[in-house]
mmCIF file of C-alpha atoms and ligand atoms in Angstrom:
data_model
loop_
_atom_site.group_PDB
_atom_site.id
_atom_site.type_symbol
_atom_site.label_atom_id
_atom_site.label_comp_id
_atom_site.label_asym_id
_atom_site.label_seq_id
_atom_site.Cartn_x
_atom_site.Cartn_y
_atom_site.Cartn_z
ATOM 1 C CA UNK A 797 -17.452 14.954 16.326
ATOM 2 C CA UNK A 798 -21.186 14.004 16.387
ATOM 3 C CA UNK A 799 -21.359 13.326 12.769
ATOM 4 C CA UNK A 800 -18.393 10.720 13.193
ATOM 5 C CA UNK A 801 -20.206 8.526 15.618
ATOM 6 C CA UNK A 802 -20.832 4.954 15.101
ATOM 7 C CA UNK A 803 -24.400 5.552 16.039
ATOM 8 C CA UNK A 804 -25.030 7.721 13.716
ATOM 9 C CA UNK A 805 -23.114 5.826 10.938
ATOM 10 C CA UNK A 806 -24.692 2.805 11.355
ATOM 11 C CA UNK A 807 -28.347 4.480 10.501
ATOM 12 C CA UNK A 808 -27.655 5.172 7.339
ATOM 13 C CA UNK A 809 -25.157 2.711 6.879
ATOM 14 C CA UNK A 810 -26.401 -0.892 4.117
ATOM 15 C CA UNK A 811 -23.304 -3.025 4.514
ATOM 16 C CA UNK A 812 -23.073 -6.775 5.461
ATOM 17 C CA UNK A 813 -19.460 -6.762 7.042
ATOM 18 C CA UNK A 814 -18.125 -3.361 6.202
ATOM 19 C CA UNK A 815 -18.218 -0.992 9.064
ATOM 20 C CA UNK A 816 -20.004 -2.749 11.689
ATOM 21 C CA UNK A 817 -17.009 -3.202 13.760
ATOM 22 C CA UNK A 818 -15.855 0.941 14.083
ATOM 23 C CA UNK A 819 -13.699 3.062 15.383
ATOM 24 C CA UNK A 820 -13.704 6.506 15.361
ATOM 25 C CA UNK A 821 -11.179 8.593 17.145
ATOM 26 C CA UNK A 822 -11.129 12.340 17.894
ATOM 27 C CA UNK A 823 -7.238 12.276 16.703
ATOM 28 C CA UNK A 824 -4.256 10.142 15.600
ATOM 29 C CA UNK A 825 -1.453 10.153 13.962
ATOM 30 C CA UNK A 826 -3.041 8.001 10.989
ATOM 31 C CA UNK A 827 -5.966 6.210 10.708
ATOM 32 C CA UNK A 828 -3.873 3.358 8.556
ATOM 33 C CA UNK A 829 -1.426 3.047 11.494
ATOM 34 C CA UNK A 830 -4.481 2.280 13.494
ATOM 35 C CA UNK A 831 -5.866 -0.275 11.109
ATOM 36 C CA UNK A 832 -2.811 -1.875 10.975
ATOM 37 C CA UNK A 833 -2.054 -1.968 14.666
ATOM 38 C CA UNK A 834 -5.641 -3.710 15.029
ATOM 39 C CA UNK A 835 -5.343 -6.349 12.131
ATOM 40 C CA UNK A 836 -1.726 -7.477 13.623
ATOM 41 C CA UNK A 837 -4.157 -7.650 17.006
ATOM 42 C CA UNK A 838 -6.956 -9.667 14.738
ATOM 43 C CA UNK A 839 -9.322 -7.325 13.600
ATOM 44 C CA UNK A 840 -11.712 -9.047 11.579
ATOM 45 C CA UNK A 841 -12.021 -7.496 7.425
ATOM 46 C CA UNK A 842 -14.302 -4.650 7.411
ATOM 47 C CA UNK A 843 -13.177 -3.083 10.460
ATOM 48 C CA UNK A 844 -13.078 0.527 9.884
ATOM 49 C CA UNK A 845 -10.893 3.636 11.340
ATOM 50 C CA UNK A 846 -11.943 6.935 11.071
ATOM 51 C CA UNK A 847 -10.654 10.063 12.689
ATOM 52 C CA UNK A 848 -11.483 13.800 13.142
ATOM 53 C CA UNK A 849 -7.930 14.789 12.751
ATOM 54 C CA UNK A 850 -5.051 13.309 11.838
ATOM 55 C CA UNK A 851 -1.360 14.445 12.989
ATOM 56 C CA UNK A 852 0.652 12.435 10.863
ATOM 57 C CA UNK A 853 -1.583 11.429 7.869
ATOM 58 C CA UNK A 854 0.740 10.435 5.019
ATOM 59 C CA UNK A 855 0.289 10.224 0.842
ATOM 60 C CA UNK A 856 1.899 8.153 -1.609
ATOM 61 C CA UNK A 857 5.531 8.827 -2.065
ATOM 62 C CA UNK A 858 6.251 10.044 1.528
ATOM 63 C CA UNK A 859 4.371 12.691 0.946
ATOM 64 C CA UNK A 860 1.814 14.733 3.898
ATOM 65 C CA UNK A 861 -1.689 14.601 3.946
ATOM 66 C CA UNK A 862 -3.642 17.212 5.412
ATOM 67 C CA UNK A 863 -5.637 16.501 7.692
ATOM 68 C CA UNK A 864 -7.139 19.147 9.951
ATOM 69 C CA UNK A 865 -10.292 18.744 12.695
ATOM 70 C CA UNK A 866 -13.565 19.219 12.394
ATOM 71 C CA UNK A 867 -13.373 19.298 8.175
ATOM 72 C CA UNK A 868 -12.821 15.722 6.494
ATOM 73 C CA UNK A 869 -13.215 12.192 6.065
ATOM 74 C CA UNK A 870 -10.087 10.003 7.386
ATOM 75 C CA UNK A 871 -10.711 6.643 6.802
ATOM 76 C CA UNK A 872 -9.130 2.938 6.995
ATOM 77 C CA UNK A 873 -10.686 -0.147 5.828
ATOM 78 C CA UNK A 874 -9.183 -3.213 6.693
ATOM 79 C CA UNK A 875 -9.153 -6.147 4.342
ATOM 80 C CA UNK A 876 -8.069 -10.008 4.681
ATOM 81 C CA UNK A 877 -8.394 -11.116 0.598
ATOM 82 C CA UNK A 878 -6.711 -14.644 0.508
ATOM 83 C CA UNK A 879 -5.019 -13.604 -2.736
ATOM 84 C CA UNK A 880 -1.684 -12.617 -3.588
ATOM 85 C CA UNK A 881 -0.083 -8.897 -3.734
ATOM 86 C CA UNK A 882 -0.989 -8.803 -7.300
ATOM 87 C CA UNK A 883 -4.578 -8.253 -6.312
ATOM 88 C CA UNK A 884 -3.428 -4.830 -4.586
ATOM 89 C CA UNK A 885 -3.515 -2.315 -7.894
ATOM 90 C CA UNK A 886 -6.646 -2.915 -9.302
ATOM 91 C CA UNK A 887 -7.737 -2.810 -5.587
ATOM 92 C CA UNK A 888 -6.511 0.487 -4.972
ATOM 93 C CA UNK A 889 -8.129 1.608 -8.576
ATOM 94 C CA UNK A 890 -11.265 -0.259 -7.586
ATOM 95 C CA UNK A 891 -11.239 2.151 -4.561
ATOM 96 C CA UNK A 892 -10.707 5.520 -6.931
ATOM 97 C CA UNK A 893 -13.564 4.468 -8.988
ATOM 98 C CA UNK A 894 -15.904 3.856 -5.520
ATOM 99 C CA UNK A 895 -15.063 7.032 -4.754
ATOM 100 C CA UNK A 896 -15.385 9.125 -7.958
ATOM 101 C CA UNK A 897 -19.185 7.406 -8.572
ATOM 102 C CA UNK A 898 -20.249 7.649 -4.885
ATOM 103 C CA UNK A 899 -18.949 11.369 -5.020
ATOM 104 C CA UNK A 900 -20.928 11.798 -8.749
ATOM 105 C CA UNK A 901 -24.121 10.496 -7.423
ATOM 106 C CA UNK A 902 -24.145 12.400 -3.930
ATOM 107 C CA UNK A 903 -22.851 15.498 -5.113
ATOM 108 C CA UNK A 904 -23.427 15.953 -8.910
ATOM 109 C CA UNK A 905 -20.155 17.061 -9.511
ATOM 110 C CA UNK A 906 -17.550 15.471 -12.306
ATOM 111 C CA UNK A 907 -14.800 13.640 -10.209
ATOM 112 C CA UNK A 908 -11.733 12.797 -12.544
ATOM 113 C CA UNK A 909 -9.599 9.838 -11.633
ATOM 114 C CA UNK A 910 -6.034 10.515 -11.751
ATOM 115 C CA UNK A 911 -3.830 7.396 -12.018
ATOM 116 C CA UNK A 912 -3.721 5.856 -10.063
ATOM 117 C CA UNK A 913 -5.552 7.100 -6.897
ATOM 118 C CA UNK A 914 -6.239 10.877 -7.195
ATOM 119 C CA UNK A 915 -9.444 11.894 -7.174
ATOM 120 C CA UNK A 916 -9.538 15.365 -8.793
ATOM 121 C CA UNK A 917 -11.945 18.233 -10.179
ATOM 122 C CA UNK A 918 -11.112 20.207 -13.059
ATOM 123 C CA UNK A 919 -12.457 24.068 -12.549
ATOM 124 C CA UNK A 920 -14.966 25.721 -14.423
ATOM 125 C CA UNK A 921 -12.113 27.881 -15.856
ATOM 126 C CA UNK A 922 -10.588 25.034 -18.784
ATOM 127 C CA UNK A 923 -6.954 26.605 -18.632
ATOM 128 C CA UNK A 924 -6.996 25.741 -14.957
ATOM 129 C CA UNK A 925 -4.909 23.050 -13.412
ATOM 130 C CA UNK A 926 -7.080 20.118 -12.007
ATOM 131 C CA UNK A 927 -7.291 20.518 -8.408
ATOM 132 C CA UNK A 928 -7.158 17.568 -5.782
ATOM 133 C CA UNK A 929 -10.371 16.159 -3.929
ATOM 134 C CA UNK A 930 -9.274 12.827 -2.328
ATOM 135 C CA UNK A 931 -6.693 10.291 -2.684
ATOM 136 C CA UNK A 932 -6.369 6.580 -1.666
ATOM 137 C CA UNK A 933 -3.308 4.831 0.111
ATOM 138 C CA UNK A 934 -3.475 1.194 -0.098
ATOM 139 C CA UNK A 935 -0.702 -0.257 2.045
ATOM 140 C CA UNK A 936 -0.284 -4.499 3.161
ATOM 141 C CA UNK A 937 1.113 -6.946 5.304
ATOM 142 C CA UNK A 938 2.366 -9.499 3.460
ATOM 143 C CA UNK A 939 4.545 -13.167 4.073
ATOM 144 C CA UNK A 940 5.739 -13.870 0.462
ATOM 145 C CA UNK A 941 3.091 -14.546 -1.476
ATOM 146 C CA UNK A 942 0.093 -14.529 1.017
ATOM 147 C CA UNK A 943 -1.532 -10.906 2.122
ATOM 148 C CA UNK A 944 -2.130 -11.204 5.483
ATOM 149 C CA UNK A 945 -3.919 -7.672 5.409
ATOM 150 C CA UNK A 946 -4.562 -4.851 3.278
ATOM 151 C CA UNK A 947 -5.658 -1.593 4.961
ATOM 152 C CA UNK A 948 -7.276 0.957 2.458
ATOM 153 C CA UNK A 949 -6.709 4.457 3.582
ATOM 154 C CA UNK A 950 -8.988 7.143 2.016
ATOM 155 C CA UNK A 951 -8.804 11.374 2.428
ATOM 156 C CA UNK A 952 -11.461 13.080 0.964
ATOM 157 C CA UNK A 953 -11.439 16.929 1.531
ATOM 158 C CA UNK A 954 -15.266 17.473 2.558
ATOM 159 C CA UNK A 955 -16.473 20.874 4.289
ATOM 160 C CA UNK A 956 -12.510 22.547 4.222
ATOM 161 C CA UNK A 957 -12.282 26.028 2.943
ATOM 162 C CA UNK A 958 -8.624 26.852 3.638
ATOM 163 C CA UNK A 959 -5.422 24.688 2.341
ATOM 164 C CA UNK A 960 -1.841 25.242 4.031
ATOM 165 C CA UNK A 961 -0.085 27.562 1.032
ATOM 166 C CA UNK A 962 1.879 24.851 -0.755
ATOM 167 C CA UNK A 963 -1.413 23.062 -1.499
ATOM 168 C CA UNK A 964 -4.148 26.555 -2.158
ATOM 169 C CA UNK A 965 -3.904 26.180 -5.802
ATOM 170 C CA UNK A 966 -4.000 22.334 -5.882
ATOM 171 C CA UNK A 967 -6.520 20.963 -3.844
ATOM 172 C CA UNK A 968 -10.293 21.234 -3.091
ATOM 173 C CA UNK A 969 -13.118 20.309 -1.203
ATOM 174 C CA UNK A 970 -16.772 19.289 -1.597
ATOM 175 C CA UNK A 971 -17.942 22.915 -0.016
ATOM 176 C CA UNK A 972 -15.629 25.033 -2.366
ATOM 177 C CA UNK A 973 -16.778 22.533 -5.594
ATOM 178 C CA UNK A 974 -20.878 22.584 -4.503
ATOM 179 C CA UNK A 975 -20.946 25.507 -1.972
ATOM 180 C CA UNK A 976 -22.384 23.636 0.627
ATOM 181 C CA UNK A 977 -21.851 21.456 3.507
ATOM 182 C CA UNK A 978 -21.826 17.850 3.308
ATOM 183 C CA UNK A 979 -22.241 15.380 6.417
ATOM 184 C CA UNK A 980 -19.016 13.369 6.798
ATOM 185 C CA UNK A 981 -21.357 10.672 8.247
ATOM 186 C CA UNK A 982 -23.402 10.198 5.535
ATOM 187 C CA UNK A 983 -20.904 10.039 2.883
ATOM 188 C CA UNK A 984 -19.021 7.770 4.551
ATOM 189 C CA UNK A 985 -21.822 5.000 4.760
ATOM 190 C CA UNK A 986 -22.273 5.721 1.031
ATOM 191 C CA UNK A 987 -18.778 4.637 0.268
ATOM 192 C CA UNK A 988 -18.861 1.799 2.521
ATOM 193 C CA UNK A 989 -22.073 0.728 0.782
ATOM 194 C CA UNK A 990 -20.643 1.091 -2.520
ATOM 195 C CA UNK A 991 -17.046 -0.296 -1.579
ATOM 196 C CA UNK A 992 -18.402 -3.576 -0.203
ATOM 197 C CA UNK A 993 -20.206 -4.952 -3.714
ATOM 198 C CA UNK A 994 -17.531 -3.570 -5.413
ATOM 199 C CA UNK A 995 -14.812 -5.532 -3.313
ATOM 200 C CA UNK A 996 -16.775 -8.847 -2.852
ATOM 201 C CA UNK A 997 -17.151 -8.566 -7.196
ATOM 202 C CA UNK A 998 -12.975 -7.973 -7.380
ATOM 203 C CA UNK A 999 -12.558 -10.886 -5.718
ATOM 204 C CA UNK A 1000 -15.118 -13.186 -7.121
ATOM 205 C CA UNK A 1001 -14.829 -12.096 -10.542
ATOM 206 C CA UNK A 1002 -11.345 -10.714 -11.082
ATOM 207 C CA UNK A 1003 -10.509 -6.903 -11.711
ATOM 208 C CA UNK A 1004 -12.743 -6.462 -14.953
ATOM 209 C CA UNK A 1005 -15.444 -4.760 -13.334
ATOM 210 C CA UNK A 1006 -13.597 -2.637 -11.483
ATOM 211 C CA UNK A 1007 -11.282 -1.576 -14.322
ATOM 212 C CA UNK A 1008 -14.576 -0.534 -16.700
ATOM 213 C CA UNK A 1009 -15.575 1.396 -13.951
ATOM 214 C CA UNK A 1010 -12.307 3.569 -13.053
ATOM 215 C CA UNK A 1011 -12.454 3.835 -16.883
ATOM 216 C CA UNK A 1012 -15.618 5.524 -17.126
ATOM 217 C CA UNK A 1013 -13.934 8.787 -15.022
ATOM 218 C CA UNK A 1014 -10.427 7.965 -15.535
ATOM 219 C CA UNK A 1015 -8.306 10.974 -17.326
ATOM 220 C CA UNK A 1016 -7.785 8.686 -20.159
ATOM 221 C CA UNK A 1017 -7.415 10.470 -23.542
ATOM 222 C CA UNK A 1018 -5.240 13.374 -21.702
ATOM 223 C CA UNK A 1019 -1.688 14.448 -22.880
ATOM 224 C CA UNK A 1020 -0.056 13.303 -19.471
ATOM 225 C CA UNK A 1021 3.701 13.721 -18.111
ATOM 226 C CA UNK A 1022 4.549 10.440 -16.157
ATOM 227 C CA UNK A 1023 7.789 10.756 -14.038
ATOM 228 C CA UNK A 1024 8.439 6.386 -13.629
ATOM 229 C CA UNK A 1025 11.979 4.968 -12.785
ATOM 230 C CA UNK A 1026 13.694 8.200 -12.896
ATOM 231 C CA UNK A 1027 12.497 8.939 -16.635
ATOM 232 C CA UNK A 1028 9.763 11.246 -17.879
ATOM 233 C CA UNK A 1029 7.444 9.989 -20.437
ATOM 234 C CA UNK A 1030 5.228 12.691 -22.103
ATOM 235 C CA UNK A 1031 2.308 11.238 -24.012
ATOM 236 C CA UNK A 1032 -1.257 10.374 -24.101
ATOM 237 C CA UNK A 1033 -2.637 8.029 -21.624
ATOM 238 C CA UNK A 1034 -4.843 5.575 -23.601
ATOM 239 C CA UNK A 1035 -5.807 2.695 -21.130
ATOM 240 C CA UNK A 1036 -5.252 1.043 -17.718
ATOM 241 C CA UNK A 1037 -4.230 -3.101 -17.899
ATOM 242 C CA UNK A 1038 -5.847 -5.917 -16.297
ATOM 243 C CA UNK A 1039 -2.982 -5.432 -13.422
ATOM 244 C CA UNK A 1040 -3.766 -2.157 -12.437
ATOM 245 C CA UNK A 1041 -0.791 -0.529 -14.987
ATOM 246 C CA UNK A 1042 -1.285 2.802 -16.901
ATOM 247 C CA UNK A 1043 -0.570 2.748 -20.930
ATOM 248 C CA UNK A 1044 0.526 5.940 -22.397
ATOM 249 C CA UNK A 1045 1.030 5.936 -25.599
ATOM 250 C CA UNK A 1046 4.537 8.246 -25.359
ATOM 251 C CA UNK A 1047 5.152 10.908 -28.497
ATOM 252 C CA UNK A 1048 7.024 8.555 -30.628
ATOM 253 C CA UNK A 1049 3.890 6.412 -30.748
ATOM 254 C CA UNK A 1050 5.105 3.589 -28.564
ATOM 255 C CA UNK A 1051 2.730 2.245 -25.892
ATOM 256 C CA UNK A 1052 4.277 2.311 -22.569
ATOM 257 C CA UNK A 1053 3.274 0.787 -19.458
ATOM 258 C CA UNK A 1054 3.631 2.224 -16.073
ATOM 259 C CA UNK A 1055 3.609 0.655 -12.721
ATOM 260 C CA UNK A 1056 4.452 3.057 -10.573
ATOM 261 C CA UNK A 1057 5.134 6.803 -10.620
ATOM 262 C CA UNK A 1058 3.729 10.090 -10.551
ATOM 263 C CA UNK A 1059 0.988 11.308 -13.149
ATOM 264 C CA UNK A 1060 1.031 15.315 -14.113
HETATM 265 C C1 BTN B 1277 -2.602 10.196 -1.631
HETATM 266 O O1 BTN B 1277 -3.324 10.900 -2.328
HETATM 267 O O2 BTN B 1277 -1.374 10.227 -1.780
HETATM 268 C C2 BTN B 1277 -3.241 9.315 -0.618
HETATM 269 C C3 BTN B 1277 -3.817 10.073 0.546
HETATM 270 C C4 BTN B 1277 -4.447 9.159 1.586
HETATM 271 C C5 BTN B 1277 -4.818 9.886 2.850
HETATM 272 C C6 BTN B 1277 -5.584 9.012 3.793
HETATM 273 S S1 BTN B 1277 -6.326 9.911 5.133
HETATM 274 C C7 BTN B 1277 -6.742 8.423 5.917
HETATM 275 C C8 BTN B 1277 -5.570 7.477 5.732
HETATM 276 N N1 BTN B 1277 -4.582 7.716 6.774
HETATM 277 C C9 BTN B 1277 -3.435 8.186 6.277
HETATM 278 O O3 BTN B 1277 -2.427 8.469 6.946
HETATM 279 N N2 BTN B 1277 -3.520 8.296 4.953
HETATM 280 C C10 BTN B 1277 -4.821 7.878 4.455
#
């Protein structure tokens, strides 16, 4: 996995902390198991995972995350913030919106942000269901109200042309959406280079930045199903909140704010 190497990483690589110390594996079970494993050894912040292939990458809500050789970017950043968990939504938006503009500017394409972490791309074809391009776990260590690390797991489909059946008509990759191949190298010094300002600003400056820019390709302004809590609110979603929380304004015109659920 040439293209994976630290050596070539680091030559196109502009970060201060972020990436320097690397680790890049030819398989695991999850690159965020990995990160954690080395933070609870001390890892210093910006130590990054990456793998070829993954045999147990995971999503949000349990769910599997593809992750076949020789195709994608599996990453892990690890992160120290001396804040509290609170900081950890707009961090994991922060991370969406990295994505989506790094993703904009290397590839031209339109990268929608899904609340909270899905990175999707609607098809030329308007009727078409938006299909799946990356998505971010965030997951922490935490002793009450102290974070003693946050590791930020990212899968982005990159050069993939085949999906297992239950995901062919929900998920993409940069090949299918440009028609070419993309260097997994490359692309992932870009988002280090763009996740390190954008982190260092979160925590000097508080979320605002980072919520104006998840706004700028969020979905906001879609009719939206949110399954929260065991209900279903159908609606509009009309903003994100300084905490990281979607607002959907639900068909009988009340605002109401989600922390956690599924967005469809
Ligand atoms: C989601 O969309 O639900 C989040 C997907 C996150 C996948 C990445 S791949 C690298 C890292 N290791 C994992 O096991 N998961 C994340």
């Amino acid at each position: 996995m040439t293209d994976l190497s630290q050596y070539h990483v680091a030559l196109v690589l502009h970060t201060a902390r972020f990436g320097h110390r690397y680790v890049a594996l030819p398989a695991c079970a999850s690159t965020n198991d990995e990160a954690a494993r080395l933070a609870r050894e001390g890892a210093p912040e910006g130590l990054v995972v990456v793998a070829d292939t993954q045999s147990g990458g995971r999503g949000r809500l349990g769910r599997t995350w593809h992750s076949p050789p020789g195709e994608n970017l599996y990453l892990s950043i690890l992160l120290r913030p001396d804040r509290t968990p609170a900081t950890l939504p707009p961090l994991t938006l922060m991370t969406g919106a990295v994505l989506a503009r790094v993703l904009a500017e290397t590839t031209g394409i339109t990268p929608v942000l899904k609340w909270p972490n899905d990175v999707v791309v609607q098809p030329t074809d308007p009727q078409a269901s938006p299909r799946k391009l990356a998505g971010v776990l965030t997951e922490m260590a935490s002793e009450r109200e102290h974070i003693r690390h946050v590791v930020v797991g990212i899968g982005l489909n990159v050069n993939g042309l085949d999906f297992p059946p239950e995901l062919a008509d929900r998920a993409t990759s940069l090949r299918l959406c440009c028609g070419g191949t993309f260097d997994r190298g490359a692309l992932l010094a870009a988002v280090l280079d763009a996740f390190e300002p954008a982190y260092d600003e979160l925590l000097a400056h508080g979320p605002a930045a980072a919520l104006t820019a998840w706004r700028r390709h969020g979905f906001l302004g879609s009719r939206c199903r949110v399954d929260s809590g065991g209900e279903s609110i159908a609606g509009t979603a009309v903003d994100i909140d300084e905490a990281g929380a979607l607002l959907v304004r639900d068909d009988g015109g009340q605002i109401r704010r989600v922390v956690s659920g599924e967005v469809h």
